Amino acid sequence: MRRERAVEQAVRIIRERYAEPLGLDELARAVLVSKFHLLRIFTEITGVTPGRFLSAVRISEAKRLLQQSDLAVACISSMVGYSSTGSFTSRFTDSVGIPPTRYRQLSRGQAEFTARPRVDDDGARPERSRLGGVTRARAVPLSPIYIGSFEGPILQGRPSSWTSTRRPGPFVLEQVPYGTCYLHATMLAVREHPLETVLLTATFGPVQIGPYAGVEAELVLRPRAWWHPPVLFAVPGLEILTGRTHPGFKRIPSGFK
């Protein structure tokens, strides 16, 4: 329990002080453990290092500010801890899938976005396989379930394969590249008590994809917990829904913290 409390405290500090130049040494001093111990237990519980968690929180907060304010991109860049607008724009685009200005338009219903599979830098298309599985959720869907294969445990970057289903059940991802990947699923749903919209997600992996992988993935969609890194990728069709109030439901903030 002590190790979980230390990580929870470190996550809280990151979420509260994301605009500061937080380092591993400072986080470790704040939670009263060695930096090596913190690095190990933080990664075990959250699936990512403190540095990657901090970067994800910064981009997540930038998404919220872009959606809910008219602040300039340069101003938002500074507010979330970046000293260079160019570096921020590059990191945001790599993580969310589109540039900040385009994301602002998308979140306000002024632009469309289609997830296109990632290709290698040289344009090559590696050998690919077919991957099947099933999604499960105890909730009433407000959106399709979006499922994709990504490089890492944070839902960010561009998917190598992408699909959607109208309800929980079987799915198939076509043309998944050979190698290691993570499967991510996400959807908006209704939570009855209290009556509100809630983001559900699931992660499966790492998965080794090859000609004889034989993987059957099970993705159980659940509400986000404190140890989950923010969702960064601009899920098609979901960003605009999270920015609108549904009759009878509470508005949930964008950023998916």
Short mmCIF file of C-alpha atoms in Angstrom, two decimals:
data_model
loop_
_atom_site.label_atom_id
_atom_site.label_comp_id
_atom_site.label_asym_id
_atom_site.label_seq_id
_atom_site.Cartn_x
_atom_site.Cartn_y
_atom_site.Cartn_z
CA MET A 1 0.00 0.00 0.00
CA ARG A 2 2.85 2.40 0.76
CA ARG A 3 4.21 2.05 -2.74
CA GLU A 4 0.79 2.79 -4.23
CA ARG A 5 0.39 5.87 -2.03
CA ALA A 6 3.80 7.13 -3.16
CA VAL A 7 2.85 6.76 -6.83
CA GLU A 8 -0.58 8.32 -6.27
CA GLN A 9 1.08 11.29 -4.60
CA ALA A 10 3.57 11.61 -7.47
CA VAL A 11 0.70 11.54 -10.00
CA ARG A 12 -1.14 14.22 -8.03
CA ILE A 13 1.97 16.43 -8.02
CA ILE A 14 2.38 15.97 -11.78
CA ARG A 15 -1.26 16.91 -12.41
CA GLU A 16 -1.03 19.98 -10.17
CA ARG A 17 2.42 21.21 -11.23
CA TYR A 18 2.67 20.05 -14.85
CA ALA A 19 3.72 23.55 -16.03
CA GLU A 20 6.86 23.42 -13.86
CA PRO A 21 10.14 21.76 -14.90
CA LEU A 22 9.50 18.70 -12.71
CA GLY A 23 12.28 16.14 -12.64
CA LEU A 24 12.55 12.66 -11.16
CA ASP A 25 14.76 13.92 -8.31
CA GLU A 26 12.19 16.50 -7.21
CA LEU A 27 9.30 14.05 -7.44
CA ALA A 28 11.21 11.47 -5.39
CA ARG A 29 12.03 14.02 -2.67
CA ALA A 30 8.37 15.07 -2.52
CA VAL A 31 7.13 11.51 -1.95
CA LEU A 32 10.06 10.53 0.32
CA VAL A 33 11.49 7.64 -1.69
CA SER A 34 14.63 7.19 -3.75
CA LYS A 35 14.40 8.19 -7.40
CA PHE A 36 15.30 4.66 -8.50
CA HIS A 37 12.54 3.17 -6.36
CA LEU A 38 10.04 5.76 -7.60
CA LEU A 39 10.94 5.11 -11.23
CA ARG A 40 10.40 1.38 -10.76
CA ILE A 41 7.11 1.47 -8.87
CA PHE A 42 5.69 4.35 -10.94
CA THR A 43 6.32 2.42 -14.15
CA GLU A 44 4.87 -0.79 -12.68
CA ILE A 45 1.62 0.89 -11.60
CA THR A 46 0.99 3.39 -14.42
CA GLY A 47 2.71 1.55 -17.28
CA VAL A 48 4.88 4.55 -18.15
CA THR A 49 7.74 6.54 -16.60
CA PRO A 50 7.09 9.77 -14.64
CA GLY A 51 8.56 11.77 -17.53
CA ARG A 52 6.17 10.27 -20.06
CA PHE A 53 3.25 10.74 -17.69
CA LEU A 54 4.19 14.41 -17.25
CA SER A 55 4.42 14.92 -21.01
CA ALA A 56 1.00 13.31 -21.49
CA VAL A 57 -0.59 15.53 -18.82
CA ARG A 58 0.86 18.64 -20.48
CA ILE A 59 -0.58 17.74 -23.88
CA SER A 60 -3.89 16.77 -22.29
CA GLU A 61 -4.15 20.15 -20.58
CA ALA A 62 -3.28 21.85 -23.87
CA LYS A 63 -6.21 20.00 -25.50
CA ARG A 64 -8.54 21.31 -22.81
CA LEU A 65 -7.32 24.89 -23.23
CA LEU A 66 -7.60 24.71 -27.01
CA GLN A 67 -11.16 23.48 -26.75
CA GLN A 68 -12.41 25.73 -23.98
CA SER A 69 -10.52 28.99 -24.55
CA ASP A 70 -9.48 31.33 -27.35
CA LEU A 71 -5.91 31.68 -26.09
CA ALA A 72 -3.20 31.73 -28.75
CA VAL A 73 -1.23 28.54 -29.33
CA ALA A 74 1.97 30.27 -28.16
CA CYS A 75 0.29 31.25 -24.90
CA ILE A 76 -1.02 27.74 -24.30
CA SER A 77 2.40 26.32 -25.08
CA SER A 78 3.93 28.41 -22.30
CA MET A 79 1.10 27.65 -19.87
CA VAL A 80 1.64 23.89 -20.12
CA GLY A 81 5.39 24.05 -19.60
CA TYR A 82 6.98 24.44 -23.04
CA SER A 83 9.58 27.13 -23.67
CA SER A 84 9.35 26.72 -27.45
CA THR A 85 6.11 26.96 -29.42
CA GLY A 86 7.71 24.95 -32.21
CA SER A 87 8.60 22.08 -29.86
CA PHE A 88 5.10 22.15 -28.37
CA THR A 89 3.42 22.11 -31.80
CA SER A 90 5.58 19.20 -32.92
CA ARG A 91 4.92 17.18 -29.74
CA PHE A 92 1.21 17.97 -29.83
CA THR A 93 0.89 16.91 -33.48
CA ASP A 94 2.81 13.68 -32.88
CA SER A 95 0.69 12.83 -29.83
CA VAL A 96 -2.79 13.97 -30.89
CA GLY A 97 -2.54 13.24 -34.62
CA ILE A 98 -3.28 16.79 -35.81
CA PRO A 99 -1.77 20.28 -35.13
CA PRO A 100 -3.12 22.44 -32.27
CA THR A 101 -5.09 24.84 -34.48
CA ARG A 102 -6.74 21.97 -36.33
CA TYR A 103 -7.58 20.30 -33.04
CA ARG A 104 -9.30 23.47 -31.82
CA GLN A 105 -11.45 23.47 -34.95
CA LEU A 106 -12.20 19.75 -34.59
CA SER A 107 -13.23 20.02 -30.94
CA ARG A 108 -15.68 22.81 -31.85
CA GLY A 109 -17.23 20.96 -34.77
CA GLN A 110 -15.52 23.15 -37.38
CA ALA A 111 -13.35 20.44 -38.94
CA GLU A 112 -13.31 16.70 -39.56
CA PHE A 113 -10.61 14.19 -38.79
CA THR A 114 -10.08 10.69 -40.13
CA ALA A 115 -7.55 8.36 -38.54
CA ARG A 116 -5.10 7.19 -41.17
CA PRO A 117 -2.75 4.29 -40.46
CA ARG A 118 0.83 5.18 -39.67
CA VAL A 119 3.54 4.31 -42.23
CA ASP A 120 7.30 4.12 -41.77
CA ASP A 121 9.39 7.23 -42.38
CA ASP A 122 10.67 5.79 -45.65
CA GLY A 123 7.12 5.09 -46.82
CA ALA A 124 7.62 1.33 -46.61
CA ARG A 125 4.76 -0.96 -45.60
CA PRO A 126 6.06 -3.78 -43.39
CA GLU A 127 4.58 -7.27 -43.36
CA ARG A 128 1.17 -7.28 -41.72
CA SER A 129 -1.23 -9.64 -40.06
CA ARG A 130 -4.88 -9.85 -39.03
CA LEU A 131 -5.77 -9.54 -35.35
CA GLY A 132 -9.11 -10.44 -33.78
CA GLY A 133 -10.61 -9.98 -30.36
CA VAL A 134 -13.60 -8.89 -28.35
CA THR A 135 -14.61 -5.76 -26.44
CA ARG A 136 -16.71 -5.87 -23.27
CA ALA A 137 -18.40 -3.07 -21.33
CA ARG A 138 -21.12 -2.77 -18.69
CA ALA A 139 -22.45 0.56 -19.90
CA VAL A 140 -24.85 2.12 -22.39
CA PRO A 141 -22.79 3.39 -25.37
CA LEU A 142 -23.11 7.03 -26.47
CA SER A 143 -20.59 6.57 -29.26
CA PRO A 144 -19.09 3.77 -31.33
CA ILE A 145 -16.25 1.80 -29.78
CA TYR A 146 -12.99 2.80 -31.43
CA ILE A 147 -10.19 0.21 -31.48
CA GLY A 148 -6.65 0.62 -32.77
CA SER A 149 -3.12 -0.73 -32.57
CA PHE A 150 -0.53 1.78 -31.32
CA GLU A 151 3.17 1.81 -30.53
CA GLY A 152 2.93 2.33 -26.78
CA PRO A 153 0.84 2.07 -23.60
CA ILE A 154 -0.42 5.68 -23.94
CA LEU A 155 -3.16 6.23 -26.49
CA GLN A 156 -1.20 8.68 -28.59
CA GLY A 157 0.38 8.97 -32.01
CA ARG A 158 -1.09 7.48 -35.15
CA PRO A 159 -2.53 3.97 -35.17
CA SER A 160 -1.03 1.28 -37.38
CA SER A 161 -4.53 -0.19 -37.78
CA TRP A 162 -7.91 1.22 -36.80
CA THR A 163 -11.57 0.15 -36.70
CA SER A 164 -14.83 0.82 -34.87
CA THR A 165 -17.90 -1.16 -33.78
CA ARG A 166 -21.36 0.00 -32.77
CA ARG A 167 -21.53 -2.10 -29.60
CA PRO A 168 -19.36 -4.40 -27.46
CA GLY A 169 -18.49 -7.69 -29.08
CA PRO A 170 -16.10 -9.16 -31.66
CA PHE A 171 -13.77 -6.97 -33.72
CA VAL A 172 -11.05 -7.48 -36.32
CA LEU A 173 -8.05 -5.27 -37.02
CA GLU A 174 -6.72 -5.68 -40.54
CA GLN A 175 -3.15 -5.09 -41.68
CA VAL A 176 -1.48 -4.88 -38.26
CA PRO A 177 2.32 -4.63 -38.83
CA TYR A 178 4.59 -7.36 -37.52
CA GLY A 179 6.29 -6.41 -34.28
CA THR A 180 5.22 -5.22 -30.84
CA CYS A 181 2.12 -3.08 -30.33
CA TYR A 182 -0.58 -2.16 -27.81
CA LEU A 183 -4.30 -2.31 -28.51
CA HIS A 184 -6.42 0.57 -27.22
CA ALA A 185 -10.21 0.84 -27.19
CA THR A 186 -12.31 3.82 -26.14
CA MET A 187 -15.91 4.99 -26.14
CA LEU A 188 -18.28 7.42 -24.44
CA ALA A 189 -21.00 5.85 -22.31
CA VAL A 190 -23.76 6.64 -19.84
CA ARG A 191 -23.13 6.27 -16.13
CA GLU A 192 -26.42 5.97 -14.26
CA HIS A 193 -25.41 7.01 -10.75
CA PRO A 194 -24.82 9.88 -11.03
CA LEU A 195 -26.35 10.38 -14.48
CA GLU A 196 -23.46 11.59 -16.64
CA THR A 197 -21.29 10.85 -19.64
CA VAL A 198 -18.09 8.98 -18.93
CA LEU A 199 -15.10 7.97 -21.02
CA LEU A 200 -14.35 4.25 -20.99
CA THR A 201 -11.02 2.84 -22.18
CA ALA A 202 -9.14 -0.44 -22.32
CA THR A 203 -5.56 -1.41 -23.12
CA PHE A 204 -4.22 -4.82 -24.13
CA GLY A 205 -0.54 -5.47 -24.53
CA PRO A 206 2.21 -5.49 -25.31
CA VAL A 207 1.30 -7.87 -28.13
CA GLN A 208 3.81 -9.53 -30.45
CA ILE A 209 2.39 -9.60 -33.98
CA GLY A 210 3.73 -12.13 -36.47
CA PRO A 211 2.60 -14.75 -38.99
CA TYR A 212 1.75 -17.27 -36.25
CA ALA A 213 0.81 -14.97 -33.38
CA GLY A 214 -2.60 -16.51 -32.69
CA VAL A 215 -3.57 -13.59 -30.43
CA GLU A 216 -7.19 -13.16 -29.33
CA ALA A 217 -7.40 -9.83 -27.52
CA GLU A 218 -9.97 -9.11 -24.80
CA LEU A 219 -10.54 -5.41 -24.16
CA VAL A 220 -12.70 -4.68 -21.11
CA LEU A 221 -13.73 -1.03 -21.21
CA ARG A 222 -13.80 0.72 -17.82
CA PRO A 223 -13.81 4.31 -16.51
CA ARG A 224 -10.42 5.97 -16.19
CA ALA A 225 -8.57 5.55 -12.88
CA TRP A 226 -6.03 7.87 -11.25
CA TRP A 227 -3.07 5.81 -12.48
CA HIS A 228 -4.08 5.95 -16.16
CA PRO A 229 -2.11 8.39 -18.35
CA PRO A 230 -4.36 10.79 -20.29
CA VAL A 231 -5.76 9.84 -23.68
CA LEU A 232 -4.03 12.08 -26.23
CA PHE A 233 -4.98 10.81 -29.68
CA ALA A 234 -7.90 12.74 -31.18
CA VAL A 235 -10.33 9.84 -31.46
CA PRO A 236 -12.48 10.47 -34.58
CA GLY A 237 -16.02 11.44 -33.66
CA LEU A 238 -15.31 11.63 -29.92
CA GLU A 239 -13.70 15.04 -29.41
CA ILE A 240 -16.75 17.03 -30.42
CA LEU A 241 -19.02 14.83 -28.27
CA THR A 242 -16.95 15.48 -25.16
CA GLY A 243 -17.30 19.20 -25.72
CA ARG A 244 -21.10 19.23 -25.83
CA THR A 245 -23.72 18.89 -23.17
CA HIS A 246 -26.15 16.04 -23.74
CA PRO A 247 -29.73 16.44 -22.43
CA GLY A 248 -29.82 14.93 -18.95
CA PHE A 249 -26.07 14.46 -18.72
CA LYS A 250 -23.26 16.42 -17.11
CA ARG A 251 -20.62 17.90 -19.38
CA ILE A 252 -17.27 16.15 -18.98
CA PRO A 253 -14.02 18.05 -19.55
CA SER A 254 -11.89 17.35 -22.59
CA GLY A 255 -8.36 16.13 -22.00
CA PHE A 256 -9.50 12.78 -20.60
CA LYS A 257 -7.49 13.10 -17.40
#
